Structures are given as C-alpha cells and as structure tokens.
C-alpha cells in the first residue's frame, strides 16, 4: 500500500472504527464540551456525532484536529496509549544501552528484558526491536550464542520493512553469533550481502558500514582470506573518524530528555533520546575497533614486528576486557599467546593457553580453541614432548575441520604430518599431508566470491 495513503488514514488498520470515537466522546464529556465546540471551525457537529457512534474512521487530519481541541497528543487519541508511555520506554532503552556500553552485560540484559515485556504489552514494535537488539548484544558479550541468534532474528523480523541501516546491527549481530559458533562461511555471506546492499543502495551510513566491515574481519581471518580481512580493516579505520564516540554528549541528551519529559514536552524529549540512543549505539563500536587493533596485531606479527604486535593485541584485549566481553577477550588472548611464544616467553604463553581452553569449546569459539591447541602443540614440540604435541594437534584438527577454517586446517595438517614423519610414521604423515593439500586447494580467498563493494565515500 502507498505510504502516503497509509499515513492519511489515522489509526492503524487493526484499530476498530469505534475506538477513536469512544475516546473522543469520553474526553469531550470530561472537558464539558459540546459536539459543536469540538468540531468547529473545521468540521460539523454531525461529523463528530457520526464519529462518536463508530460509523466512520477518521482521517489523520481529523484526529490531529480533535486531539488539539481536546488537549491531548495525536498518539494518545489515535491509539489510546498515554503520550509519555513510548517516550518512557525509550528513556529506559537508552539507560540500558548506557549500561551495556559502559558496564556489565548481565545488568543491561535484565533491563532490556523488562523493557521488552512492557513494549510487547503495549504493542510498540520499534521499542520491541530495540530491546531485542540489546538482548542480542548482551548475549554475545556473555557468550550465550543460541540466545543471541534468537534475539537478532526476532529483531530482523520486526524490522523487515525498515531501511537497511536500521537493520544493519541485527544483521551484524546474527553474523557474529554464527561466526562464534564456528559457521564461518554463513557469517561471511550475511555480512557481504548486507555490505553490498548498503553500498549500492545510495544510503550513505558510515556507522552501519563500520559495524559490518569490522564484523567481517574475524571470519575472513579464520577462513584464510587475509587480503580481504586487511581490506575490511582498512575501510573500517577510514570510516571510524566519521563515527564519533562522545559519551558525555550522550549523557547530556539523556539528562535533557528527562527534564523535557517531566515538563510534558514529549516530542522534544523523544528527539533528545533518539540522539542519546544513537551515541550509545556507537559506543559499542569500541568492541569493533578492538577488532581493528586485533587485525593490526596479526599483520605486525606476520611482518616480524613482535613488540608492535604484542602492543596492538594487548590494546585490543584491554578494550574488550573493559567491556567484559569474555569470549572476544579469550580469542584475542590466543593471538597474544602466539606472540608471547615467538618472543621466547613460552611459560607465559602456556599458562595463558591452558586457562583459555577452559573458556572455549566447539560451539563457543571453535576456531580459537583449535588455535590454542595448535600453539600448545608447538610449545610441547619445542620442549621435546612429541606425544603431548600430537594430542594437541589432533584436537586442533578436529575443531578446525568442523568450523571449515581452511587456512588453519592446511597449517595444522602440515604440523601434524611433520611430527608424524619425524617419529617414523611415514604413512600416517602422508595421510595428514594429503588432508592438508585438500584444504589448501580451496582457501577462503578463492571460494567466497567477489569481495564486497567499497563504500562510495571511502
């Protein structure tokens, strides 16, 4: 249906024609107004009488005129909901966003769950979607991946008709949940599809693009698509200056909204809350920017700049730890352990890796659990303990095969084959090499299809 026609119909299609009329009659009687006093000068008393009897559905213009005469808001007359209800919920959502951006995910989740229930009770779909997104982000940070996927999918359903930038956080969240569960290729598909749609739609939204590009770095890396990961990091860092992180400004808008709401200036309070919510959403980009430091650390390690790599990875780890993002923090610490091992700090690396394996498992950080076993295998080899090394290599192989991490699989097969060959098991070594060659023949850089379009403004 044409949007302009829908806007002109006043109450939604599910609203009974008599509902507005009953509210008009109740408010008019309460104020002691006659039908003529309410109707004139735009409408007739007969029209008001017909409306109150439920025999006509009023237009938006009519509802706005009557609301103004009755001293209530358009929303209150059209829906029967108090004007401050939706605004109060939005204020609560901003408070929950602030808690998530600066505090503990568990505390934020409790607030979001309460707000979701209130929004569902009153049929406020926009607020429901925002609460679901918040719950999804909380579940990601605490590592509850099934719950995260469920929340993001529900938010996407509610936002199905919204512009793509509005849906981008839900798409990104769902992709990250699949990534952390070891479903790398599907995560890439979700992100690349959204990036291409956003870049070709003409909707220039640096914040949405930053979310999507930074989310794509991790699955690219895990699939061996290092060139594509580096390009995504470059584009994300180029977009970052266009996305501010002003927590103080957000706090100002939130405080102003409270005063405006207390003064009954609902529309102005909504405007301030919208700005505060936008900023607190951007504050979560701290997690995304940590991924860029993570990528830089990886690149520096590959170039042999181990002190620089350790510095970047520690910066990423500290940013994530400050947000209590335990699963992300564990993943970065696997990369950090590799750098520590290469810098001759094997004892520190070994201690860190054994702790991390208690936090990672096949359905929660499978790729990095495989990476932790790989590093422990290398450490045991270097310390002359081939049997322990083989156990860790085999564990890594099982985890990486399940996740489809092509680049890492080829590497672990080579390491296992070399170990088996040195211990005299030539046939088993050949099998390991053949398995590795099979994975190497289809690396992520050549099986993901064309890379996403660059943003027109980058």
Short mmCIF file of C-alpha atoms in Angstrom, two decimals:
data_model
loop_
_atom_site.label_atom_id
_atom_site.label_comp_id
_atom_site.label_asym_id
_atom_site.label_seq_id
_atom_site.Cartn_x
_atom_site.Cartn_y
_atom_site.Cartn_z
CA UNK A 1 0.00 0.00 0.00
CA UNK A 2 1.24 3.52 -0.79
CA UNK A 3 2.91 5.09 2.24
CA UNK A 4 1.09 8.42 1.78
CA UNK A 5 -2.31 6.76 1.77
CA UNK A 6 -1.41 4.80 4.88
CA UNK A 7 -0.27 7.98 6.68
CA UNK A 8 -3.54 9.68 5.85
CA UNK A 9 -5.76 7.05 7.41
CA UNK A 10 -5.08 8.00 11.00
CA UNK A 11 -5.35 4.97 13.33
CA UNK A 12 -3.82 1.72 12.13
CA UNK A 13 -5.81 -0.87 10.18
CA UNK A 14 -6.28 -3.07 13.25
CA UNK A 15 -7.94 -0.24 15.19
CA UNK A 16 -11.73 -0.63 15.44
CA UNK A 17 -13.54 2.36 13.84
CA UNK A 18 -15.43 2.96 17.06
CA UNK A 19 -12.35 3.02 19.29
CA UNK A 20 -11.30 6.56 18.44
CA UNK A 21 -14.92 7.69 18.60
CA UNK A 22 -15.33 6.31 22.11
CA UNK A 23 -12.15 8.07 23.24
CA UNK A 24 -13.34 11.33 21.64
CA UNK A 25 -16.69 11.09 23.44
CA UNK A 26 -15.07 10.31 26.80
CA UNK A 27 -12.58 13.17 26.56
CA UNK A 28 -15.18 15.63 25.24
CA UNK A 29 -17.61 14.77 28.05
CA UNK A 30 -14.84 15.03 30.63
CA UNK A 31 -13.96 18.52 29.40
CA UNK A 32 -17.63 19.59 29.28
CA UNK A 33 -17.51 20.41 25.54
CA UNK A 34 -20.41 20.16 23.11
CA UNK A 35 -20.03 18.43 19.77
CA UNK A 36 -20.25 21.83 18.05
CA UNK A 37 -17.47 23.29 20.23
CA UNK A 38 -15.25 20.32 19.42
CA UNK A 39 -15.95 20.27 15.69
CA UNK A 40 -15.83 23.92 14.64
CA UNK A 41 -14.45 25.58 12.65
CA UNK A 42 -13.13 22.70 10.52
CA UNK A 43 -15.81 20.03 10.97
CA UNK A 44 -19.53 19.83 11.69
CA UNK A 45 -21.31 18.61 14.82
CA UNK A 46 -22.87 15.87 12.68
CA UNK A 47 -19.41 14.56 11.78
CA UNK A 48 -18.42 14.37 15.45
CA UNK A 49 -21.71 12.60 16.23
CA UNK A 50 -21.09 10.05 13.46
CA UNK A 51 -17.52 9.54 14.64
CA UNK A 52 -18.55 9.01 18.28
CA UNK A 53 -21.13 6.48 17.15
CA UNK A 54 -18.39 4.46 15.45
CA UNK A 55 -19.81 4.79 11.93
CA UNK A 56 -16.76 6.45 10.34
CA UNK A 57 -12.98 6.01 10.52
CA UNK A 58 -11.36 9.44 10.98
CA UNK A 59 -8.51 10.67 8.79
CA UNK A 60 -5.16 11.61 10.30
CA UNK A 61 -6.03 15.29 9.83
CA UNK A 62 -9.30 14.82 11.70
CA UNK A 63 -7.61 13.01 14.60
CA UNK A 64 -4.96 15.73 14.86
CA UNK A 65 -7.63 18.47 14.89
CA UNK A 66 -9.69 16.71 17.56
CA UNK A 67 -6.61 15.91 19.67
CA UNK A 68 -5.59 19.56 19.60
CA UNK A 69 -9.08 20.68 20.65
CA UNK A 70 -9.20 18.06 23.41
CA UNK A 71 -5.72 18.93 24.71
CA UNK A 72 -4.15 15.50 24.15
CA UNK A 73 -1.50 14.21 21.76
CA UNK A 74 -2.27 12.63 18.41
CA UNK A 75 -0.77 9.33 19.60
CA UNK A 76 -2.91 9.24 22.73
CA UNK A 77 -6.13 9.86 20.82
CA UNK A 78 -5.28 7.53 17.91
CA UNK A 79 -4.02 4.58 19.98
CA UNK A 80 -5.37 5.05 23.46
CA UNK A 81 -1.84 4.91 24.87
CA UNK A 82 -0.68 7.72 27.15
CA UNK A 83 1.65 10.08 25.31
CA UNK A 84 4.51 9.50 27.72
CA UNK A 85 4.40 5.70 27.51
CA UNK A 86 6.57 5.20 24.41
CA UNK A 87 8.87 8.03 25.46
CA UNK A 88 9.32 6.47 28.89
CA UNK A 89 10.22 3.15 27.28
CA UNK A 90 12.73 4.85 25.01
CA UNK A 91 14.28 6.51 28.05
CA UNK A 92 14.63 3.08 29.65
CA UNK A 93 16.21 1.70 26.48
CA UNK A 94 18.77 4.50 26.44
CA UNK A 95 19.61 3.74 30.08
CA UNK A 96 20.07 0.06 29.20
CA UNK A 97 22.26 0.99 26.22
CA UNK A 98 24.42 3.09 28.51
CA UNK A 99 24.76 0.17 30.93
CA UNK A 100 25.77 -2.17 28.11
CA UNK A 101 28.21 0.32 26.60
CA UNK A 102 29.94 1.15 29.86
CA UNK A 103 29.11 -1.62 32.35
CA UNK A 104 28.11 -5.26 32.76
CA UNK A 105 26.13 -7.12 30.11
CA UNK A 106 24.18 -9.04 32.75
CA UNK A 107 22.82 -5.82 34.27
CA UNK A 108 21.88 -4.46 30.86
CA UNK A 109 20.13 -7.73 29.93
CA UNK A 110 17.86 -7.52 32.97
CA UNK A 111 16.79 -4.01 31.95
CA UNK A 112 16.25 -4.98 28.32
CA UNK A 113 14.12 -7.99 29.29
CA UNK A 114 11.86 -5.83 31.44
CA UNK A 115 11.52 -3.21 28.69
CA UNK A 116 10.78 -5.87 26.08
CA UNK A 117 7.88 -7.12 28.18
CA UNK A 118 6.44 -3.62 28.51
CA UNK A 119 6.81 -2.93 24.77
CA UNK A 120 5.09 -6.22 23.89
CA UNK A 121 2.26 -5.48 26.31
CA UNK A 122 1.51 -2.17 24.61
CA UNK A 123 2.24 -3.27 21.01
CA UNK A 124 5.20 -0.90 20.48
CA UNK A 125 7.15 -2.67 17.74
CA UNK A 126 10.01 -0.17 17.37
CA UNK A 127 10.75 -0.38 21.07
CA UNK A 128 10.43 -4.19 20.95
CA UNK A 129 13.05 -4.31 18.18
CA UNK A 130 15.42 -2.09 20.13
CA UNK A 131 15.06 -4.24 23.24
CA UNK A 132 15.68 -7.42 21.23
CA UNK A 133 18.83 -5.92 19.71
CA UNK A 134 20.04 -5.02 23.18
CA UNK A 135 19.39 -8.53 24.46
CA UNK A 136 21.25 -9.94 21.47
CA UNK A 137 24.30 -7.76 22.19
CA UNK A 138 24.21 -8.77 25.85
CA UNK A 139 24.10 -12.47 24.90
CA UNK A 140 27.05 -12.03 22.53
CA UNK A 141 29.15 -10.47 25.25
CA UNK A 142 28.31 -13.19 27.74
CA UNK A 143 28.83 -15.93 25.11
CA UNK A 144 25.24 -17.28 25.04
CA UNK A 145 25.23 -17.76 21.26
CA UNK A 146 21.86 -19.57 20.78
CA UNK A 147 20.10 -16.81 22.70
CA UNK A 148 21.96 -14.14 20.73
CA UNK A 149 20.85 -15.62 17.38
CA UNK A 150 17.26 -15.89 18.59
CA UNK A 151 17.15 -12.24 19.68
CA UNK A 152 18.75 -10.90 16.50
CA UNK A 153 16.48 -12.97 14.26
CA UNK A 154 13.41 -11.68 16.12
CA UNK A 155 14.65 -8.10 15.73
CA UNK A 156 15.19 -8.61 11.99
CA UNK A 157 11.64 -9.88 11.62
CA UNK A 158 10.26 -6.81 13.34
CA UNK A 159 12.46 -4.52 11.19
CA UNK A 160 11.77 -6.30 7.90
CA UNK A 161 10.30 -3.16 6.32
CA UNK A 162 12.81 -0.71 7.84
CA UNK A 163 15.72 0.85 5.86
CA UNK A 164 18.86 -1.28 5.71
CA UNK A 165 20.95 0.98 8.03
CA UNK A 166 18.33 0.37 10.72
CA UNK A 167 18.63 -3.40 10.20
CA UNK A 168 22.44 -3.46 9.98
CA UNK A 169 23.05 -4.02 13.74
CA UNK A 170 20.73 -7.05 13.71
CA UNK A 171 22.43 -8.50 10.63
CA UNK A 172 25.85 -7.89 12.13
CA UNK A 173 24.82 -9.44 15.44
CA UNK A 174 23.43 -12.56 13.80
CA UNK A 175 26.59 -12.94 11.68
CA UNK A 176 28.83 -12.65 14.74
CA UNK A 177 26.79 -15.26 16.58
CA UNK A 178 27.22 -17.68 13.65
CA UNK A 179 30.93 -16.88 13.46
CA UNK A 180 31.48 -17.61 17.14
CA UNK A 181 29.62 -20.89 16.73
CA UNK A 182 32.11 -21.88 14.00
CA UNK A 183 29.82 -21.22 10.99
CA UNK A 184 32.33 -19.04 9.16
CA UNK A 185 31.06 -19.14 5.60
CA UNK A 186 27.49 -18.28 6.55
CA UNK A 187 28.73 -15.36 8.67
CA UNK A 188 30.64 -14.03 5.63
CA UNK A 189 27.56 -14.46 3.44
CA UNK A 190 25.37 -12.43 5.81
CA UNK A 191 27.88 -9.60 6.15
CA UNK A 192 28.91 -9.37 2.50
CA UNK A 193 25.28 -9.38 1.34
CA UNK A 194 24.46 -6.51 3.71
CA UNK A 195 27.60 -4.54 2.78
CA UNK A 196 26.87 -4.82 -0.94
CA UNK A 197 23.23 -3.85 -0.45
CA UNK A 198 24.21 -0.83 1.65
CA UNK A 199 26.95 0.36 -0.72
CA UNK A 200 24.77 0.05 -3.81
CA UNK A 201 21.60 1.49 -2.27
CA UNK A 202 22.82 5.08 -2.06
CA UNK A 203 22.21 5.10 1.71
CA UNK A 204 25.46 6.60 3.00
CA UNK A 205 25.66 5.49 6.62
CA UNK A 206 29.25 5.34 7.97
CA UNK A 207 28.16 3.83 11.28
CA UNK A 208 26.34 0.91 9.65
CA UNK A 209 29.23 0.28 7.26
CA UNK A 210 31.75 0.40 10.10
CA UNK A 211 29.77 -2.22 12.02
CA UNK A 212 29.61 -4.53 9.00
CA UNK A 213 33.20 -4.15 7.79
CA UNK A 214 34.70 -4.69 11.22
CA UNK A 215 32.48 -7.71 11.85
CA UNK A 216 33.78 -9.24 8.60
CA UNK A 217 37.43 -9.13 9.69
CA UNK A 218 37.27 -12.13 12.01
CA UNK A 219 35.59 -14.63 9.63
CA UNK A 220 37.93 -13.57 6.82
CA UNK A 221 40.92 -14.22 9.04
CA UNK A 222 39.63 -17.60 10.19
CA UNK A 223 38.97 -18.72 6.61
CA UNK A 224 42.42 -17.75 5.42
CA UNK A 225 41.16 -14.75 3.40
CA UNK A 226 43.86 -12.48 4.82
CA UNK A 227 43.91 -9.98 1.96
CA UNK A 228 40.19 -9.46 2.26
CA UNK A 229 40.45 -9.08 6.04
CA UNK A 230 43.14 -6.43 5.62
CA UNK A 231 40.95 -4.53 3.14
CA UNK A 232 37.98 -4.64 5.52
CA UNK A 233 40.16 -3.31 8.36
CA UNK A 234 41.47 -0.52 6.12
CA UNK A 235 37.96 0.55 5.14
CA UNK A 236 36.71 0.36 8.75
CA UNK A 237 39.53 2.53 10.04
CA UNK A 238 38.90 5.04 7.24
CA UNK A 239 35.24 5.25 8.28
CA UNK A 240 35.95 5.48 12.03
CA UNK A 241 36.62 9.28 12.13
CA UNK A 242 33.11 9.83 10.75
CA UNK A 243 31.59 7.98 13.72
CA UNK A 244 32.02 9.88 16.99
CA UNK A 245 32.17 8.33 20.46
CA UNK A 246 31.01 11.20 22.72
CA UNK A 247 29.73 9.58 25.91
CA UNK A 248 29.45 12.95 27.64
CA UNK A 249 27.23 14.28 24.86
CA UNK A 250 25.05 11.20 25.16
CA UNK A 251 24.73 11.78 28.89
CA UNK A 252 23.75 15.38 28.22
CA UNK A 253 21.00 14.37 25.82
CA UNK A 254 19.76 11.74 28.26
CA UNK A 255 19.57 14.26 31.10
CA UNK A 256 17.87 16.86 28.92
CA UNK A 257 15.30 14.27 27.87
CA UNK A 258 14.42 13.66 31.50
CA UNK A 259 13.75 17.32 32.13
CA UNK A 260 11.74 17.68 28.92
CA UNK A 261 9.69 14.61 29.75
CA UNK A 262 8.98 15.91 33.24
CA UNK A 263 7.77 19.17 31.67
CA UNK A 264 5.41 17.31 29.36
CA UNK A 265 7.43 18.19 26.23
CA UNK A 266 7.26 14.67 24.84
CA UNK A 267 8.28 15.36 21.24
CA UNK A 268 11.41 17.26 22.29
CA UNK A 269 12.26 14.56 24.81
CA UNK A 270 11.96 11.95 22.05
CA UNK A 271 14.39 13.92 19.89
CA UNK A 272 16.97 14.06 22.68
CA UNK A 273 16.51 10.38 23.43
CA UNK A 274 17.00 9.48 19.78
CA UNK A 275 20.32 11.32 19.74
CA UNK A 276 21.44 9.72 23.01
CA UNK A 277 20.45 6.24 21.78
CA UNK A 278 22.41 6.78 18.57
CA UNK A 279 25.53 7.74 20.51
CA UNK A 280 25.27 4.85 22.95
CA UNK A 281 24.91 2.51 19.98
CA UNK A 282 28.11 3.99 18.60
CA UNK A 283 29.82 3.41 21.95
CA UNK A 284 29.55 -0.31 21.24
CA UNK A 285 31.87 0.33 18.30
CA UNK A 286 34.60 0.15 20.94
CA UNK A 287 34.24 -3.61 20.52
CA UNK A 288 34.50 -3.24 16.75
CA UNK A 289 37.56 -1.01 16.91
CA UNK A 290 39.20 -3.59 19.15
CA UNK A 291 38.92 -5.98 16.20
CA UNK A 292 40.89 -3.50 14.11
CA UNK A 293 43.68 -3.46 16.71
CA UNK A 294 43.47 -7.24 16.68
CA UNK A 295 43.94 -7.28 12.90
CA UNK A 296 46.86 -4.85 13.13
CA UNK A 297 48.48 -7.07 15.74
CA UNK A 298 48.15 -10.07 13.44
CA UNK A 299 49.66 -8.20 10.49
CA UNK A 300 52.59 -6.94 12.59
CA UNK A 301 53.22 -10.46 13.85
CA UNK A 302 53.31 -11.72 10.25
CA UNK A 303 55.81 -8.98 9.39
CA UNK A 304 58.06 -10.00 12.29
CA UNK A 305 57.35 -6.90 14.40
CA UNK A 306 56.63 -8.90 17.56
CA UNK A 307 56.84 -6.00 20.07
CA UNK A 308 54.42 -3.98 17.91
CA UNK A 309 52.14 -7.00 17.58
CA UNK A 310 52.09 -7.55 21.33
CA UNK A 311 51.24 -3.87 21.89
CA UNK A 312 48.32 -3.95 19.43
CA UNK A 313 46.95 -7.21 20.79
CA UNK A 314 47.17 -6.02 24.38
CA UNK A 315 45.30 -2.85 23.36
CA UNK A 316 42.56 -4.97 21.77
CA UNK A 317 42.44 -7.29 24.80
CA UNK A 318 42.17 -4.39 27.24
CA UNK A 319 39.38 -2.71 25.23
CA UNK A 320 37.38 -5.94 25.17
CA UNK A 321 38.07 -6.82 28.80
CA UNK A 322 36.84 -3.38 29.88
CA UNK A 323 33.51 -4.29 28.27
CA UNK A 324 33.54 -7.70 29.98
CA UNK A 325 33.34 -9.29 26.52
CA UNK A 326 34.75 -12.57 27.78
CA UNK A 327 34.57 -14.60 24.58
CA UNK A 328 36.15 -11.92 22.39
CA UNK A 329 38.82 -11.35 25.02
CA UNK A 330 39.68 -15.05 25.03
CA UNK A 331 40.04 -15.06 21.25
CA UNK A 332 42.46 -12.14 21.27
CA UNK A 333 44.46 -13.78 24.03
CA UNK A 334 45.05 -16.81 21.79
CA UNK A 335 46.74 -14.49 19.28
CA UNK A 336 48.64 -12.85 22.12
CA UNK A 337 49.87 -16.24 23.34
CA UNK A 338 51.34 -16.92 19.89
CA UNK A 339 53.29 -13.67 20.00
CA UNK A 340 54.49 -14.41 23.54
CA UNK A 341 55.72 -17.86 22.42
CA UNK A 342 57.57 -16.35 19.47
CA UNK A 343 59.17 -13.78 21.78
CA UNK A 344 60.61 -16.56 23.94
CA UNK A 345 58.01 -16.31 26.71
CA UNK A 346 56.80 -19.92 26.39
CA UNK A 347 55.87 -20.31 30.05
CA UNK A 348 53.58 -17.26 29.94
CA UNK A 349 52.03 -18.47 26.71
CA UNK A 350 51.45 -21.98 28.03
CA UNK A 351 49.79 -20.75 31.21
CA UNK A 352 47.55 -18.39 29.25
CA UNK A 353 46.50 -21.09 26.75
CA UNK A 354 45.57 -23.67 29.39
CA UNK A 355 43.36 -21.07 31.06
CA UNK A 356 41.73 -20.17 27.78
CA UNK A 357 40.87 -23.77 26.89
CA UNK A 358 38.59 -23.77 29.92
CA UNK A 359 36.58 -20.95 28.32
CA UNK A 360 36.48 -22.13 24.68
CA UNK A 361 34.79 -25.22 23.21
CA UNK A 362 33.41 -26.46 19.83
CA UNK A 363 30.22 -24.39 19.95
CA UNK A 364 31.80 -21.36 21.57
CA UNK A 365 34.98 -20.15 19.90
CA UNK A 366 35.83 -23.34 17.96
CA UNK A 367 38.44 -21.73 15.69
CA UNK A 368 40.34 -20.14 18.53
CA UNK A 369 40.08 -23.28 20.63
CA UNK A 370 41.76 -25.01 17.70
CA UNK A 371 44.35 -22.24 17.64
CA UNK A 372 45.04 -22.72 21.34
CA UNK A 373 45.62 -26.47 20.84
CA UNK A 374 47.91 -25.72 17.87
CA UNK A 375 50.04 -23.37 19.96
CA UNK A 376 50.25 -25.83 22.82
CA UNK A 377 51.35 -28.47 20.32
CA UNK A 378 54.14 -26.19 19.10
CA UNK A 379 55.25 -25.45 22.66
CA UNK A 380 55.34 -29.16 23.55
CA UNK A 381 57.33 -29.91 20.37
CA UNK A 382 59.83 -27.19 21.19
CA UNK A 383 60.18 -28.66 24.69
CA UNK A 384 60.77 -32.22 23.37
CA UNK A 385 57.36 -33.67 24.25
CA UNK A 386 56.09 -35.15 20.91
CA UNK A 387 53.28 -37.26 22.38
CA UNK A 388 51.66 -34.24 24.06
CA UNK A 389 52.20 -32.22 20.90
CA UNK A 390 50.42 -34.84 18.79
CA UNK A 391 47.42 -34.87 21.15
CA UNK A 392 47.02 -31.12 20.80
CA UNK A 393 47.45 -31.19 17.00
CA UNK A 394 44.76 -33.87 16.66
CA UNK A 395 42.40 -31.88 18.90
CA UNK A 396 43.04 -28.77 16.80
CA UNK A 397 42.38 -30.68 13.57
CA UNK A 398 39.00 -31.92 14.79
CA UNK A 399 37.90 -28.43 15.87
CA UNK A 400 39.06 -26.71 12.67
CA UNK A 401 37.50 -29.31 10.35
CA UNK A 402 34.15 -28.76 12.00
CA UNK A 403 34.43 -24.98 11.55
CA UNK A 404 35.74 -25.09 7.97
CA UNK A 405 38.75 -22.86 8.74
CA UNK A 406 40.59 -23.73 5.50
CA UNK A 407 43.81 -21.80 6.01
CA UNK A 408 44.35 -23.04 9.57
CA UNK A 409 43.46 -26.61 8.58
CA UNK A 410 46.21 -26.74 5.97
CA UNK A 411 48.71 -25.46 8.53
CA UNK A 412 47.75 -27.91 11.28
CA UNK A 413 47.90 -30.82 8.82
CA UNK A 414 51.43 -29.78 7.87
CA UNK A 415 52.49 -29.57 11.52
CA UNK A 416 50.95 -32.94 12.32
CA UNK A 417 52.48 -34.53 9.21
CA UNK A 418 55.94 -33.20 10.08
CA UNK A 419 55.64 -34.54 13.63
CA UNK A 420 54.49 -37.98 12.44
CA UNK A 421 57.30 -38.15 9.86
CA UNK A 422 59.94 -37.28 12.46
CA UNK A 423 58.66 -40.05 14.72
CA UNK A 424 58.87 -42.63 11.92
CA UNK A 425 55.17 -42.94 10.99
CA UNK A 426 55.56 -42.14 7.32
CA UNK A 427 52.22 -43.48 6.07
CA UNK A 428 50.27 -41.55 8.71
CA UNK A 429 52.29 -38.45 7.85
CA UNK A 430 51.37 -38.83 4.16
CA UNK A 431 47.69 -39.02 5.08
CA UNK A 432 47.99 -35.81 7.10
CA UNK A 433 49.76 -34.05 4.21
CA UNK A 434 47.07 -35.18 1.73
CA UNK A 435 44.35 -33.85 4.01
CA UNK A 436 46.15 -30.52 4.25
CA UNK A 437 46.59 -30.28 0.48
CA UNK A 438 42.90 -30.90 0.01
CA UNK A 439 42.05 -27.95 2.24
CA UNK A 440 44.76 -25.79 0.68
CA UNK A 441 43.22 -26.32 -2.76
CA UNK A 442 40.15 -24.34 -1.74
CA UNK A 443 41.28 -21.46 0.56
CA UNK A 444 38.84 -18.83 1.67
CA UNK A 445 40.34 -16.22 -0.67
CA UNK A 446 39.02 -18.04 -3.74
CA UNK A 447 35.75 -19.56 -2.58
CA UNK A 448 33.91 -16.59 -1.13
CA UNK A 449 33.11 -14.97 -4.47
CA UNK A 450 33.83 -11.32 -5.34
CA UNK A 451 34.77 -9.10 -2.42
CA UNK A 452 32.15 -6.59 -1.24
CA UNK A 453 31.94 -3.21 -2.93
CA UNK A 454 33.90 -0.35 -1.43
CA UNK A 455 31.76 2.42 0.08
CA UNK A 456 31.38 5.32 -2.38
CA UNK A 457 32.58 7.78 0.28
CA UNK A 458 35.69 5.84 1.36
#
